[in-house]
Coordinates of C-alpha atoms in Angstrom, one line a residue:
Chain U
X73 CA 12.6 6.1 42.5
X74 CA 13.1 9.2 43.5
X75 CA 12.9 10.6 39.3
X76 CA 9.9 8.7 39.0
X77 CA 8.6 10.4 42.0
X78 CA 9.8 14.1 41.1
X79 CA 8.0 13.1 36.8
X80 CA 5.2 11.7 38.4
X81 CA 4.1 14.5 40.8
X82 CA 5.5 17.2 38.7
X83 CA 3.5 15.8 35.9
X84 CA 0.2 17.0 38.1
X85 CA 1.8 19.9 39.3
X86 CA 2.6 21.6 35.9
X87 CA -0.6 20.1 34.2
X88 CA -2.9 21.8 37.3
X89 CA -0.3 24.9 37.0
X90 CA -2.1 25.6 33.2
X91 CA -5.2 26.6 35.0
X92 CA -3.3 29.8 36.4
X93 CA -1.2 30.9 33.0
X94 CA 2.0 31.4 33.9
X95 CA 2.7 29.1 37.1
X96 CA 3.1 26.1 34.5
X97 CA 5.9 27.5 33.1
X98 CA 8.1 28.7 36.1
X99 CA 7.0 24.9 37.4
X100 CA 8.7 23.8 33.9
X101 CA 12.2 25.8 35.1
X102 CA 11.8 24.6 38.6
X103 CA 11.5 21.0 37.2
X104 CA 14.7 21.4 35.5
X105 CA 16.6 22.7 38.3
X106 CA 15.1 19.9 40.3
X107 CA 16.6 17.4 38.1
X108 CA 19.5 19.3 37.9
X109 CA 20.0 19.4 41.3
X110 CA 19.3 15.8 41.1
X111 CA 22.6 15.1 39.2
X112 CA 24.5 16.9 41.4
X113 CA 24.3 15.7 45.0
X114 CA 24.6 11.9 44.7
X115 CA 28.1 11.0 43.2
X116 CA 27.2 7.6 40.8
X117 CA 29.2 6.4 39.1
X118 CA 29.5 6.5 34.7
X119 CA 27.3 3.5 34.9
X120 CA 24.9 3.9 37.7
X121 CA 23.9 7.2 36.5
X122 CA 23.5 5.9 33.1
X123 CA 21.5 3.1 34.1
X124 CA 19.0 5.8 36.2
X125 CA 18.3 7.8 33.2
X126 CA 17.7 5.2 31.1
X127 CA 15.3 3.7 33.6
X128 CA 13.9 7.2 34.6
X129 CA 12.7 7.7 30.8
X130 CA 12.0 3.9 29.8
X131 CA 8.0 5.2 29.2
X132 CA 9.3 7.8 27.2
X133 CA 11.8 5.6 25.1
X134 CA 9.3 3.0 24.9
X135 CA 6.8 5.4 23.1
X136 CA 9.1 7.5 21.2
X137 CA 10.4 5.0 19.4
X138 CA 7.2 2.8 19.0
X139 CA 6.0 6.3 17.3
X140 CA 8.7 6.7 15.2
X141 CA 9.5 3.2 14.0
X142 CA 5.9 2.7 13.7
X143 CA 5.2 -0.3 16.1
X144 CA 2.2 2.0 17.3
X145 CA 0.5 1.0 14.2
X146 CA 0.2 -2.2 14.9
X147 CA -2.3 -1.7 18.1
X148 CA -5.3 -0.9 18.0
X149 CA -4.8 2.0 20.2
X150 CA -2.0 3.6 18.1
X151 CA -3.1 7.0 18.9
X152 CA -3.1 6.8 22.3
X153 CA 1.5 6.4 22.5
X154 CA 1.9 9.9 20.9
X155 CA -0.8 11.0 23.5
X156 CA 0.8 9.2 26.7
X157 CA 4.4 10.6 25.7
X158 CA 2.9 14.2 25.5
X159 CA 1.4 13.6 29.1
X160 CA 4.6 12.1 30.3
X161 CA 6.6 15.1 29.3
X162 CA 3.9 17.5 30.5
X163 CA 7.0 19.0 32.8
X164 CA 8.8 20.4 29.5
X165 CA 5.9 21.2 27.7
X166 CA 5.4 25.0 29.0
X167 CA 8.7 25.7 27.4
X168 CA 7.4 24.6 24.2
X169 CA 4.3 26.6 24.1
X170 CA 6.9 30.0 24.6
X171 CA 9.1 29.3 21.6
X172 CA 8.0 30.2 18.0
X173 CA 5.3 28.1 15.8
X174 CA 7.0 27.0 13.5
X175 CA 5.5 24.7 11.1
X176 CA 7.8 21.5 9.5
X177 CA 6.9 18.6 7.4
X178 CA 2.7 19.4 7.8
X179 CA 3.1 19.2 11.7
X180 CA 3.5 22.0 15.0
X181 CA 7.4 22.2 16.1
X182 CA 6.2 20.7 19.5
X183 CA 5.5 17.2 18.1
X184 CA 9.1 17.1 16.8
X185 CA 10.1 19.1 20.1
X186 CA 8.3 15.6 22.0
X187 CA 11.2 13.3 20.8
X188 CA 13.8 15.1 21.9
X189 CA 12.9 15.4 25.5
X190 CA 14.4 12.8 26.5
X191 CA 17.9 13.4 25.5
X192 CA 17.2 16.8 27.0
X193 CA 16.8 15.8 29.9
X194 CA 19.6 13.6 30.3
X195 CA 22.1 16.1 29.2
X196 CA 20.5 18.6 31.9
X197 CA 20.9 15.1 34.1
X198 CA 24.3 14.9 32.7
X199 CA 26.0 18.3 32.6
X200 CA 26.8 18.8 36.6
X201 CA 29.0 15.6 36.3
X202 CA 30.4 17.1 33.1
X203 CA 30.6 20.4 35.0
X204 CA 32.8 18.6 37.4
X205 CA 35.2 17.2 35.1
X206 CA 36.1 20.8 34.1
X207 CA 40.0 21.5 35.1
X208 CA 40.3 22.6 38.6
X209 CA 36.7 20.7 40.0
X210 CA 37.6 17.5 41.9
X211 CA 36.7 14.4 39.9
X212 CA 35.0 11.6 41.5
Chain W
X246 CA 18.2 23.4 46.7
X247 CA 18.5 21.1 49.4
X248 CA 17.8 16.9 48.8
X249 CA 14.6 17.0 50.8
X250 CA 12.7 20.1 48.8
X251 CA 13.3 18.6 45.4
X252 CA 11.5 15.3 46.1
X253 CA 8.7 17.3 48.2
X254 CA 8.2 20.3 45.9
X255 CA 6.1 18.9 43.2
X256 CA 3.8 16.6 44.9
X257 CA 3.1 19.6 47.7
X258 CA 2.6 21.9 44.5
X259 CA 0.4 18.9 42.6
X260 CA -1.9 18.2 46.2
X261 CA -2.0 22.0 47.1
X262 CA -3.4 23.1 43.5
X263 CA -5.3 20.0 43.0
X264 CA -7.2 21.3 46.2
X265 CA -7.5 25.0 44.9
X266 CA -8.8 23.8 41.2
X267 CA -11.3 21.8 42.6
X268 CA -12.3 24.5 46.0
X269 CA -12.8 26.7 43.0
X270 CA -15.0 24.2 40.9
X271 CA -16.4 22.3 43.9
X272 CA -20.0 22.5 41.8
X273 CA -18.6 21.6 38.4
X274 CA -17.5 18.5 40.1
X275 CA -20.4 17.3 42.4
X276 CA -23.7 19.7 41.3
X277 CA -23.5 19.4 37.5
X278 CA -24.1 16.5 35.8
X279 CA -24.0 18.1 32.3
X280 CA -20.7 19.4 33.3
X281 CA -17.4 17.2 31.8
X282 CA -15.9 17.4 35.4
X283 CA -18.8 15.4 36.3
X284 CA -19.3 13.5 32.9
X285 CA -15.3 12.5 33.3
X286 CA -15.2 11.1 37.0
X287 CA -17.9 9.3 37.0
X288 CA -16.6 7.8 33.4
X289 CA -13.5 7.5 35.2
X290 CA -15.1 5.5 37.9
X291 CA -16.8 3.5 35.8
X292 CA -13.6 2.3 33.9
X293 CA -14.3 4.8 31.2
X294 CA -11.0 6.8 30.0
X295 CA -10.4 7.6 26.7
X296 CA -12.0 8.8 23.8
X297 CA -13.6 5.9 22.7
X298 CA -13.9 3.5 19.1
X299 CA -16.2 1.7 17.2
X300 CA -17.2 1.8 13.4
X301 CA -18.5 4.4 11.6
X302 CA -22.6 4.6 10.7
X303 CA -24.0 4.3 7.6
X304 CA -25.6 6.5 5.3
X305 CA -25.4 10.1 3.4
X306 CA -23.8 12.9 5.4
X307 CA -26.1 16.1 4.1
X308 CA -22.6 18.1 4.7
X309 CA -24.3 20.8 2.1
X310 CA -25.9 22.2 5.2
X311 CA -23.0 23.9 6.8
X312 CA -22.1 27.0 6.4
X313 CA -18.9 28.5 7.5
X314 CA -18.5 28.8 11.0
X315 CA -20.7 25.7 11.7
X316 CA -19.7 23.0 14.1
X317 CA -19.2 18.8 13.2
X318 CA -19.1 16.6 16.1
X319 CA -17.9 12.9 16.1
X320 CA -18.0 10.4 18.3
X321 CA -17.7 6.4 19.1
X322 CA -19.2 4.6 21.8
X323 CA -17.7 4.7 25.4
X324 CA -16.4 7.8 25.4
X325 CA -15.6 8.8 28.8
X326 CA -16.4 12.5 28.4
X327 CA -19.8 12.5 26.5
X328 CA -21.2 11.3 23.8
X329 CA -19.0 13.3 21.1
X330 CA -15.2 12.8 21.4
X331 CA -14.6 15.8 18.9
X332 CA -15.6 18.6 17.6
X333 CA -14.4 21.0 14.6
X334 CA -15.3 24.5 13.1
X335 CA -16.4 24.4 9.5
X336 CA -14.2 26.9 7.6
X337 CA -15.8 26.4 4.2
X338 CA -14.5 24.3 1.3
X339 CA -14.4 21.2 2.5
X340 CA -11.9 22.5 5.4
X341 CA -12.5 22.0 9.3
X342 CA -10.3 23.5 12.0
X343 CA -9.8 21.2 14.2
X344 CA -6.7 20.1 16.7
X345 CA -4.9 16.6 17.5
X346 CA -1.9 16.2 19.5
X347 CA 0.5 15.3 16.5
X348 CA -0.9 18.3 14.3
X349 CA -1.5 20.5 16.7
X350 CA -4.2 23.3 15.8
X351 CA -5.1 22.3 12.1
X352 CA -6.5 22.3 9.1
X353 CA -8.3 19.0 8.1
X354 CA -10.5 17.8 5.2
X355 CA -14.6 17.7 5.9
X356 CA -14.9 14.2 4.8
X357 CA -13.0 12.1 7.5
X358 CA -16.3 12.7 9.8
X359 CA -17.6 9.5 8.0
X360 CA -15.8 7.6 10.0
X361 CA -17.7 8.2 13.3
X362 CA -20.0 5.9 14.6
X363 CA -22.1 9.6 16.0
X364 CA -22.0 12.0 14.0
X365 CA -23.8 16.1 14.4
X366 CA -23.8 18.8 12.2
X367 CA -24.5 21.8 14.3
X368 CA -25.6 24.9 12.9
X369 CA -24.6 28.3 15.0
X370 CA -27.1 31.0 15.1
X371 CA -25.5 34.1 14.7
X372 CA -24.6 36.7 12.2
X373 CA -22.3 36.1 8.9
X374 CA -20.1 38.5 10.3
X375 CA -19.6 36.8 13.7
X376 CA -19.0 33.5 11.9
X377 CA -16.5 35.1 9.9
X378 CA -14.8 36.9 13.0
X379 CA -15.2 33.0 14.8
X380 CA -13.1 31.5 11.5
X381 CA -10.8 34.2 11.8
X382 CA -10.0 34.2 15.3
X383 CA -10.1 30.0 14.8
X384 CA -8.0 30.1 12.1
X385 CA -5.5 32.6 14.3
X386 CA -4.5 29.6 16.4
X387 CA -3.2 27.1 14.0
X388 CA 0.0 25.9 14.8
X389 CA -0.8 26.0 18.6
X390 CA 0.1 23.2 20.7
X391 CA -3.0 20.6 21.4
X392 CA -2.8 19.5 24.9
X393 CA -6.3 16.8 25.3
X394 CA -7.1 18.4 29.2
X395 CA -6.5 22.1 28.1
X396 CA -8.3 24.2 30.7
X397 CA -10.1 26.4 28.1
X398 CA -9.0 29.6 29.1
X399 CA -5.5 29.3 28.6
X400 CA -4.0 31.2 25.5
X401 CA -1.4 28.8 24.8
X402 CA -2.5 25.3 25.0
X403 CA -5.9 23.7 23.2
X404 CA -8.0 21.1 22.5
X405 CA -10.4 20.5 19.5
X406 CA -13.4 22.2 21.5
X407 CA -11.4 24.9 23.4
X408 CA -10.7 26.3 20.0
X409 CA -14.0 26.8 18.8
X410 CA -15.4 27.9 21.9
X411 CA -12.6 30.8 22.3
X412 CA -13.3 31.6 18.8
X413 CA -16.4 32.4 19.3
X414 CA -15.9 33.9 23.0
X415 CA -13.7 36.1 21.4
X416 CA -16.9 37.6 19.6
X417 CA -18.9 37.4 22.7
X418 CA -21.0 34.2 21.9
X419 CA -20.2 31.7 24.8
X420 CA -20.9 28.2 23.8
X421 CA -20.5 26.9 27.2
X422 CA -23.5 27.2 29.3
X423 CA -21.8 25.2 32.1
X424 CA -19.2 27.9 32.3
X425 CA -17.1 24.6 32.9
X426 CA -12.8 24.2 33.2
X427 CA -12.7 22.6 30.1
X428 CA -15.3 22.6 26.9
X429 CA -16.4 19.0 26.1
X430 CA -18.1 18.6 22.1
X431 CA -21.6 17.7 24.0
X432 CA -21.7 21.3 24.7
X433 CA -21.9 22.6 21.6
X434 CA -25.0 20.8 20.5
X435 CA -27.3 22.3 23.7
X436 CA -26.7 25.6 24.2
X437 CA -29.4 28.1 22.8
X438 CA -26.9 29.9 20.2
X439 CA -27.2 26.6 18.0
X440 CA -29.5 24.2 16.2
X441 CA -28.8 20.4 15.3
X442 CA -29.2 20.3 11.3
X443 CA -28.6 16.8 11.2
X444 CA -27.6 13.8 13.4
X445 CA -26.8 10.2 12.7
X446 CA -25.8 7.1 15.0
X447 CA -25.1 3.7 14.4

């Protein structure tokens, strides 16, 4: 719940920070630490933790892969996934608009950049528990 | 970064900006009714969200009107933000600049605006030169990243009608007489820089 709650609102907060150029994408880098910080104060285990993320970006699966494996198409409203899963990843998507344009298979580097925010932000929801595993951090 | 600011943070930030956007468009929102603030809430309100469907309308398209630098606009019944869901900037040969979220800022063929149920061909009355400049500074963009609420002075995110209208701001022609956040395709077929050449519905 409290993911949901930090995408949710930071989904508004990032999409209302556009209106003053700049703010959107220091709210992108505070997002990150926020779910980074996320990671690192509540000690779940392997499983539990899994289990949040997946949950956390279910939306996100759900319409990643209905774009990619095509399940879209058979809706009527098949434009409307790629559109949601831009809007749910509205928190990353300053960070995309700051790296080059670079054109790949007829479309922008952001689409492509859309399916792998999920797995970004599970690593980044991943790495202090990795982090602690380093020699010399205690290990839960 | 203590437990209690990261689950506060972003909904203060969301509530405290949502207040200053709309303090600074209070009018947009409740005075307007051409304005796509106004258009969109009460669409919203009404059940109304997206852009829209329906079939296209029949008939010839005169498309031999445009010139370069003229605007098409498409559209399908219930569309929550006007009548026209989208808009593009004629670039000549068959080509329209236009922007969707999986091309982002593109080039597309003239010919798929048969498939609208409304349909506009809006010529823009200015100089060769400006149109040229317009295509120019349009064409400048492609690649960008399409985001659909895209406040429309923002340099790095766009919508279908944020590009033409900063392509032609950028020559000092503002198609926006609202002066609204965003641009909406409605506005570019009554403002007093264009004419409608031709219009068809179902």
């Amino acid at each position: 719940m409290r993911l949901y709650t930090i995408q949710l609102a930071a989904i508004l907060a990032v999409w209302l920070g556009m209106y003053y150029p700049g703010l959107d994408i220091i709210l992108a880098g505070l997002f990150l630490l926020v779910v980074w910080g996320e990671a690192d104060y509540q000690r779940f285990s392997w499983l539990q933790q899994s289990l949040i993320a997946i949950i956390w970006q279910l939306p996100a699966l759900f319409l990643s892969l209905s774009v990619l494996l095509g399940l879209d198409k058979a809706t009527d409203f098949s434009y409307y996934f790629i559109f949601m899963l831009q809007l749910w990843h509205t928190p990353l998507l300053p960070l995309t608009t700051v790296l080059p344009d670079l054109l790949q298979l007829d479309k922008p580097f952001y689409y492509y950049e859309l399916f792998v925010m999920t797995p970004l932000l599970w690593m980044v929801y991943f790495l202090p528990r990795l982090k602690r595993l380093l020699p010399g951090r205690p290990i839960n | 970064m203590n437990e209690r600011f990261r689950i506060t943070i972003f909904p203060v930030m969301g509530l405290l900006l949502l207040l200053l956007v709309i303090g600074q468009n209070w009018p947009l929102l409740t005075e307007n009714p051409n304005s796509v603030v106004y258009t969109y809430f009460h669409s919203f309100v009404s059940g109304e969200i997206g852009s829209g469907y329906g079939q296209a309308a029949a008939g010839e398209i005169p498309f031999h009107l445009l010139e370069p630098g003229d605007i098409l606009l498409g559209g399908w019944p219930n569309c929550a933000y006007g009548k026209y869901s989208h808009a593009g900037l004629y670039l000549g040969n068959g080509e329209v600049l236009e922007a969707y979220v999986d091309y982002g800022v593109c080039v597309q063929p003239l010919d798929h605006y048969i498939q609208y149920s409304y349909l506009s061909l809006v010529k823009v009355n200015v100089s060769e030169e400006i149109k040229a400049a317009a295509i120019k500074a349009g064409r400048s963009y492609i690649g960008q990243t399409f985001y659909p609420v895209a406040f429309k002075h923002n340099d790095r995110y766009y919508n279908c009608s944020s590009i033409i209208w900063k392509a032609y701001q950028e020559q000092g022609i503002n198609l926006d007489i609202n002066n609204d956040i965003w641009v909406a395709p409605d506005r570019f077929g009554d403002n007093p820089y264009v004419k409608v050449l031709f219009t068809k519905e179902m």
